[in-house]
Amino acid sequence: MAKKTVVDIMKKKAAGEKIIMLTAYEFIFASLLSSCGVDMILVGDSLASIFAGHENTLPATVDEMIYHTKAVVKGAGDSMVITDMPFMSYHIDLSDAKRNAGRVIKETGAQAVKLEGGGELVLDVIAGLTQIGIPVVAHLGLTPQTIHQMGGYKGQGRGDAAQKLLDDAKRVQDAGAFSLLLECVPVELAKEVTK
């Protein structure tokens, strides 16, 4: 059975169909999600909290993401697998980001990586990764890798921050992200971004 691809996801979006993405960290749950018709399975850096009991996602490492993603890929059936790039794995420079993302894709069989934020550094990384053939899912709103800067796990995109989130969504799309994960933003703002 053929894996779902970026092209398949884009066709669903163009047709106005719902796209289902859920998170898994291991083989059995990935198998269950795939059997239910999930389009995309995200291997989240939240595994730092879920599996290791850390207070937040920051301790997740590239090696841990690779280990869990390998297991998910084996169980994912035709679902597309996306792997979170953990904190500081793409923040130093573009060369470091390419090396880490390339390693994740090559060693796991995942079809895409996910990056948090919409600042200039992240935009450069999105463009750089897509130029070498690594599809990118962008992540805006509540971005757990910036938890200390945000002051905790709080809803985002309210008031004046709504326009910035809209602008960032356009910028990550223009940089080459094929998909956008929105977390903890108002429903009306999410609808506007989706348009």
PDB file of C-alpha atoms in Angstrom:
ATOM      1  CA  MET A   1       0.000   0.000   0.000  1.00  0.00           C
ATOM      2  CA  ALA A   2       1.361   3.397  -1.002  1.00  0.00           C
ATOM      3  CA  LYS A   3       2.025   6.017   1.665  1.00  0.00           C
ATOM      4  CA  LYS A   4       0.071   9.238   1.542  1.00  0.00           C
ATOM      5  CA  THR A   5       2.262  12.033   0.200  1.00  0.00           C
ATOM      6  CA  VAL A   6       2.407  15.812   0.222  1.00  0.00           C
ATOM      7  CA  VAL A   7       0.556  15.711  -3.115  1.00  0.00           C
ATOM      8  CA  ASP A   8      -2.268  13.651  -1.568  1.00  0.00           C
ATOM      9  CA  ILE A   9      -2.598  16.100   1.329  1.00  0.00           C
ATOM     10  CA  MET A  10      -2.632  19.100  -1.036  1.00  0.00           C
ATOM     11  CA  LYS A  11      -5.359  17.439  -3.153  1.00  0.00           C
ATOM     12  CA  LYS A  12      -7.511  16.930  -0.049  1.00  0.00           C
ATOM     13  CA  LYS A  13      -7.042  20.580   0.916  1.00  0.00           C
ATOM     14  CA  ALA A  14      -7.934  21.761  -2.612  1.00  0.00           C
ATOM     15  CA  ALA A  15     -11.052  19.584  -2.555  1.00  0.00           C
ATOM     16  CA  GLY A  16     -12.115  21.009   0.808  1.00  0.00           C
ATOM     17  CA  GLU A  17     -11.847  17.612   2.484  1.00  0.00           C
ATOM     18  CA  LYS A  18     -11.000  17.195   6.156  1.00  0.00           C
ATOM     19  CA  ILE A  19      -7.404  16.199   6.843  1.00  0.00           C
ATOM     20  CA  ILE A  20      -6.833  14.129   9.959  1.00  0.00           C
ATOM     21  CA  MET A  21      -3.523  14.281  11.831  1.00  0.00           C
ATOM     22  CA  LEU A  22      -3.013  12.667  15.228  1.00  0.00           C
ATOM     23  CA  THR A  23       0.026  11.959  17.372  1.00  0.00           C
ATOM     24  CA  ALA A  24       1.645   8.601  18.067  1.00  0.00           C
ATOM     25  CA  TYR A  25       4.916   7.611  19.686  1.00  0.00           C
ATOM     26  CA  GLU A  26       5.031   3.866  19.058  1.00  0.00           C
ATOM     27  CA  PHE A  27       4.151   1.007  16.698  1.00  0.00           C
ATOM     28  CA  ILE A  28       0.835  -0.223  18.141  1.00  0.00           C
ATOM     29  CA  PHE A  29      -0.855   3.169  18.387  1.00  0.00           C
ATOM     30  CA  ALA A  30       0.425   4.105  14.907  1.00  0.00           C
ATOM     31  CA  SER A  31      -1.107   0.871  13.566  1.00  0.00           C
ATOM     32  CA  LEU A  32      -4.453   1.688  15.188  1.00  0.00           C
ATOM     33  CA  LEU A  33      -4.463   5.240  13.818  1.00  0.00           C
ATOM     34  CA  SER A  34      -3.610   4.062  10.322  1.00  0.00           C
ATOM     35  CA  SER A  35      -6.354   1.412  10.398  1.00  0.00           C
ATOM     36  CA  CYS A  36      -8.828   4.211  11.232  1.00  0.00           C
ATOM     37  CA  GLY A  37      -7.841   6.190   8.124  1.00  0.00           C
ATOM     38  CA  VAL A  38      -5.703   8.893   9.706  1.00  0.00           C
ATOM     39  CA  ASP A  39      -3.993  10.877   6.938  1.00  0.00           C
ATOM     40  CA  MET A  40      -0.932  12.001   8.886  1.00  0.00           C
ATOM     41  CA  ILE A  41       0.691  10.783  12.083  1.00  0.00           C
ATOM     42  CA  LEU A  42       2.873  13.217  14.003  1.00  0.00           C
ATOM     43  CA  VAL A  43       5.663  11.934  16.189  1.00  0.00           C
ATOM     44  CA  GLY A  44       5.718  14.840  18.615  1.00  0.00           C
ATOM     45  CA  ASP A  45       8.557  16.049  20.769  1.00  0.00           C
ATOM     46  CA  SER A  46       5.883  15.866  23.475  1.00  0.00           C
ATOM     47  CA  LEU A  47       7.326  12.381  23.970  1.00  0.00           C
ATOM     48  CA  ALA A  48       9.694  14.127  26.408  1.00  0.00           C
ATOM     49  CA  SER A  49       6.700  14.636  28.700  1.00  0.00           C
ATOM     50  CA  ILE A  50       4.626  11.575  27.793  1.00  0.00           C
ATOM     51  CA  PHE A  51       7.386   8.939  27.843  1.00  0.00           C
ATOM     52  CA  ALA A  52      10.120  10.476  29.960  1.00  0.00           C
ATOM     53  CA  GLY A  53       8.069  12.495  32.462  1.00  0.00           C
ATOM     54  CA  HIS A  54       9.769  15.810  31.788  1.00  0.00           C
ATOM     55  CA  GLU A  55       7.969  19.042  32.633  1.00  0.00           C
ATOM     56  CA  ASN A  56       8.012  20.189  28.982  1.00  0.00           C
ATOM     57  CA  THR A  57       9.220  19.204  25.497  1.00  0.00           C
ATOM     58  CA  LEU A  58      12.628  20.884  25.667  1.00  0.00           C
ATOM     59  CA  PRO A  59      14.674  17.814  26.720  1.00  0.00           C
ATOM     60  CA  ALA A  60      13.664  15.771  23.620  1.00  0.00           C
ATOM     61  CA  THR A  61      16.678  14.877  21.488  1.00  0.00           C
ATOM     62  CA  VAL A  62      17.153  14.052  17.826  1.00  0.00           C
ATOM     63  CA  ASP A  63      18.119  10.485  18.804  1.00  0.00           C
ATOM     64  CA  GLU A  64      14.886  10.066  20.790  1.00  0.00           C
ATOM     65  CA  MET A  65      12.837  11.412  17.886  1.00  0.00           C
ATOM     66  CA  ILE A  66      14.552   8.963  15.538  1.00  0.00           C
ATOM     67  CA  TYR A  67      13.928   5.999  17.846  1.00  0.00           C
ATOM     68  CA  HIS A  68      10.206   6.731  18.232  1.00  0.00           C
ATOM     69  CA  THR A  69       9.710   7.683  14.587  1.00  0.00           C
ATOM     70  CA  LYS A  70      11.204   4.390  13.382  1.00  0.00           C
ATOM     71  CA  ALA A  71       8.602   2.535  15.457  1.00  0.00           C
ATOM     72  CA  VAL A  72       5.751   4.731  14.215  1.00  0.00           C
ATOM     73  CA  VAL A  73       6.775   4.350  10.569  1.00  0.00           C
ATOM     74  CA  LYS A  74       6.672   0.557  10.936  1.00  0.00           C
ATOM     75  CA  GLY A  75       3.069   0.734  12.159  1.00  0.00           C
ATOM     76  CA  ALA A  76       1.793   3.663  10.100  1.00  0.00           C
ATOM     77  CA  GLY A  77       0.502   1.735   7.087  1.00  0.00           C
ATOM     78  CA  ASP A  78      -0.411   4.271   4.396  1.00  0.00           C
ATOM     79  CA  SER A  79      -0.515   7.240   6.811  1.00  0.00           C
ATOM     80  CA  MET A  80       2.070   9.947   6.195  1.00  0.00           C
ATOM     81  CA  VAL A  81       4.524  10.297   9.103  1.00  0.00           C
ATOM     82  CA  ILE A  82       5.792  13.688  10.251  1.00  0.00           C
ATOM     83  CA  THR A  83       8.511  14.058  12.875  1.00  0.00           C
ATOM     84  CA  ASP A  84       8.971  17.003  15.202  1.00  0.00           C
ATOM     85  CA  MET A  85      12.395  18.559  15.048  1.00  0.00           C
ATOM     86  CA  PRO A  86      13.253  19.004  18.737  1.00  0.00           C
ATOM     87  CA  PHE A  87      14.430  22.149  20.487  1.00  0.00           C
ATOM     88  CA  MET A  88      17.822  23.387  19.248  1.00  0.00           C
ATOM     89  CA  SER A  89      17.994  20.857  16.394  1.00  0.00           C
ATOM     90  CA  TYR A  90      17.318  23.566  13.772  1.00  0.00           C
ATOM     91  CA  HIS A  91      18.068  26.790  15.635  1.00  0.00           C
ATOM     92  CA  ILE A  92      21.861  27.092  15.295  1.00  0.00           C
ATOM     93  CA  ASP A  93      22.226  27.551  11.539  1.00  0.00           C
ATOM     94  CA  LEU A  94      20.857  26.221   8.269  1.00  0.00           C
ATOM     95  CA  SER A  95      23.649  23.687   7.869  1.00  0.00           C
ATOM     96  CA  ASP A  96      22.892  22.181  11.283  1.00  0.00           C
ATOM     97  CA  ALA A  97      19.160  22.138  10.492  1.00  0.00           C
ATOM     98  CA  LYS A  98      19.728  20.362   7.174  1.00  0.00           C
ATOM     99  CA  ARG A  99      22.026  17.799   8.776  1.00  0.00           C
ATOM    100  CA  ASN A 100      19.551  17.013  11.582  1.00  0.00           C
ATOM    101  CA  ALA A 101      16.439  16.960   9.378  1.00  0.00           C
ATOM    102  CA  GLY A 102      18.230  14.889   6.742  1.00  0.00           C
ATOM    103  CA  ARG A 103      19.301  12.402   9.376  1.00  0.00           C
ATOM    104  CA  VAL A 104      15.742  12.139  10.724  1.00  0.00           C
ATOM    105  CA  ILE A 105      14.253  11.523   7.267  1.00  0.00           C
ATOM    106  CA  LYS A 106      17.018   9.139   6.175  1.00  0.00           C
ATOM    107  CA  GLU A 107      17.126   7.040   9.350  1.00  0.00           C
ATOM    108  CA  THR A 108      13.382   6.812  10.033  1.00  0.00           C
ATOM    109  CA  GLY A 109      11.493   6.739   6.744  1.00  0.00           C
ATOM    110  CA  ALA A 110       9.308   9.673   7.824  1.00  0.00           C
ATOM    111  CA  GLN A 111       7.949  11.798   4.972  1.00  0.00           C
ATOM    112  CA  ALA A 112       8.229  15.271   6.576  1.00  0.00           C
ATOM    113  CA  VAL A 113       9.472  17.245   9.555  1.00  0.00           C
ATOM    114  CA  LYS A 114       7.687  19.825  11.713  1.00  0.00           C
ATOM    115  CA  LEU A 115       9.195  23.115  12.863  1.00  0.00           C
ATOM    116  CA  GLU A 116       7.799  25.590  15.383  1.00  0.00           C
ATOM    117  CA  GLY A 117       7.529  29.336  14.830  1.00  0.00           C
ATOM    118  CA  GLY A 118       7.390  31.884  12.060  1.00  0.00           C
ATOM    119  CA  GLY A 119      10.444  34.076  12.674  1.00  0.00           C
ATOM    120  CA  GLU A 120      13.172  34.778  10.154  1.00  0.00           C
ATOM    121  CA  LEU A 121      15.389  31.908  11.282  1.00  0.00           C
ATOM    122  CA  VAL A 122      12.576  29.375  10.932  1.00  0.00           C
ATOM    123  CA  LEU A 123      11.558  30.810   7.549  1.00  0.00           C
ATOM    124  CA  ASP A 124      15.124  30.346   6.298  1.00  0.00           C
ATOM    125  CA  VAL A 125      15.134  26.762   7.571  1.00  0.00           C
ATOM    126  CA  ILE A 126      11.775  25.974   5.934  1.00  0.00           C
ATOM    127  CA  ALA A 127      13.053  27.335   2.610  1.00  0.00           C
ATOM    128  CA  GLY A 128      16.379  25.523   2.953  1.00  0.00           C
ATOM    129  CA  LEU A 129      14.828  22.161   3.811  1.00  0.00           C
ATOM    130  CA  THR A 130      12.217  22.289   1.058  1.00  0.00           C
ATOM    131  CA  GLN A 131      14.953  23.195  -1.452  1.00  0.00           C
ATOM    132  CA  ILE A 132      16.716  19.912  -0.670  1.00  0.00           C
ATOM    133  CA  GLY A 133      13.498  17.888  -0.854  1.00  0.00           C
ATOM    134  CA  ILE A 134      12.464  17.655   2.791  1.00  0.00           C
ATOM    135  CA  PRO A 135       8.771  18.578   3.193  1.00  0.00           C
ATOM    136  CA  VAL A 136       7.986  20.819   6.165  1.00  0.00           C
ATOM    137  CA  VAL A 137       4.937  21.231   8.377  1.00  0.00           C
ATOM    138  CA  ALA A 138       4.968  24.595  10.163  1.00  0.00           C
ATOM    139  CA  HIS A 139       3.587  25.016  13.695  1.00  0.00           C
ATOM    140  CA  LEU A 140       2.127  28.288  14.996  1.00  0.00           C
ATOM    141  CA  GLY A 141       0.108  29.368  18.016  1.00  0.00           C
ATOM    142  CA  LEU A 142       1.122  27.663  21.199  1.00  0.00           C
ATOM    143  CA  THR A 143       4.639  26.527  20.397  1.00  0.00           C
ATOM    144  CA  PRO A 144       5.915  24.419  23.318  1.00  0.00           C
ATOM    145  CA  GLN A 145       9.577  24.956  22.434  1.00  0.00           C
ATOM    146  CA  THR A 146       9.125  28.633  23.418  1.00  0.00           C
ATOM    147  CA  ILE A 147       7.256  27.827  26.629  1.00  0.00           C
ATOM    148  CA  HIS A 148       9.558  29.918  28.823  1.00  0.00           C
ATOM    149  CA  GLN A 149       9.169  32.924  26.549  1.00  0.00           C
ATOM    150  CA  MET A 150       5.353  32.583  26.410  1.00  0.00           C
ATOM    151  CA  GLY A 151       5.069  32.274  30.182  1.00  0.00           C
ATOM    152  CA  GLY A 152       3.353  28.898  30.171  1.00  0.00           C
ATOM    153  CA  TYR A 153       0.869  26.877  28.181  1.00  0.00           C
ATOM    154  CA  LYS A 154      -1.582  29.598  27.151  1.00  0.00           C
ATOM    155  CA  GLY A 155      -3.876  30.202  24.216  1.00  0.00           C
ATOM    156  CA  GLN A 156      -2.302  32.340  21.487  1.00  0.00           C
ATOM    157  CA  GLY A 157      -3.454  34.678  18.725  1.00  0.00           C
ATOM    158  CA  ARG A 158      -5.810  36.870  20.727  1.00  0.00           C
ATOM    159  CA  GLY A 159      -6.142  40.627  20.315  1.00  0.00           C
ATOM    160  CA  ASP A 160      -3.209  42.283  18.562  1.00  0.00           C
ATOM    161  CA  ALA A 161      -1.416  38.935  18.303  1.00  0.00           C
ATOM    162  CA  ALA A 162      -4.043  37.667  15.821  1.00  0.00           C
ATOM    163  CA  GLN A 163      -2.651  39.720  12.945  1.00  0.00           C
ATOM    164  CA  LYS A 164       0.900  38.560  13.674  1.00  0.00           C
ATOM    165  CA  LEU A 165      -0.246  34.935  13.566  1.00  0.00           C
ATOM    166  CA  LEU A 166      -2.027  35.559  10.249  1.00  0.00           C
ATOM    167  CA  ASP A 167       1.102  37.196   8.860  1.00  0.00           C
ATOM    168  CA  ASP A 168       3.313  34.353  10.127  1.00  0.00           C
ATOM    169  CA  ALA A 169       0.979  31.783   8.539  1.00  0.00           C
ATOM    170  CA  LYS A 170       1.369  33.465   5.151  1.00  0.00           C
ATOM    171  CA  ARG A 171       5.131  33.711   5.603  1.00  0.00           C
ATOM    172  CA  VAL A 172       5.628  30.023   6.446  1.00  0.00           C
ATOM    173  CA  GLN A 173       3.490  29.106   3.441  1.00  0.00           C
ATOM    174  CA  ASP A 174       5.542  31.388   1.196  1.00  0.00           C
ATOM    175  CA  ALA A 175       8.742  29.842   2.593  1.00  0.00           C
ATOM    176  CA  GLY A 176       7.569  26.417   1.430  1.00  0.00           C
ATOM    177  CA  ALA A 177       5.682  24.721   4.273  1.00  0.00           C
ATOM    178  CA  PHE A 178       3.070  22.409   2.743  1.00  0.00           C
ATOM    179  CA  SER A 179       0.974  22.247   5.905  1.00  0.00           C
ATOM    180  CA  LEU A 180       0.382  24.232   9.066  1.00  0.00           C
ATOM    181  CA  LEU A 181      -0.415  22.963  12.535  1.00  0.00           C
ATOM    182  CA  LEU A 182      -2.253  25.524  14.678  1.00  0.00           C
ATOM    183  CA  GLU A 183      -2.309  24.955  18.422  1.00  0.00           C
ATOM    184  CA  CYS A 184      -4.464  26.741  20.999  1.00  0.00           C
ATOM    185  CA  VAL A 185      -5.688  29.598  18.812  1.00  0.00           C
ATOM    186  CA  PRO A 186      -9.251  30.970  18.673  1.00  0.00           C
ATOM    187  CA  VAL A 187     -11.530  29.055  16.292  1.00  0.00           C
ATOM    188  CA  GLU A 188     -12.337  32.140  14.212  1.00  0.00           C
ATOM    189  CA  LEU A 189      -8.640  32.905  13.753  1.00  0.00           C
ATOM    190  CA  ALA A 190      -7.979  29.289  12.756  1.00  0.00           C
ATOM    191  CA  LYS A 191     -10.744  29.542  10.126  1.00  0.00           C
ATOM    192  CA  GLU A 192      -9.193  32.753   8.785  1.00  0.00           C
ATOM    193  CA  VAL A 193      -5.754  31.126   8.561  1.00  0.00           C
ATOM    194  CA  THR A 194      -7.259  28.082   6.828  1.00  0.00           C
ATOM    195  CA  LYS A 195      -8.750  30.337   4.141  1.00  0.00           C
TER     196      LYS A 195
END
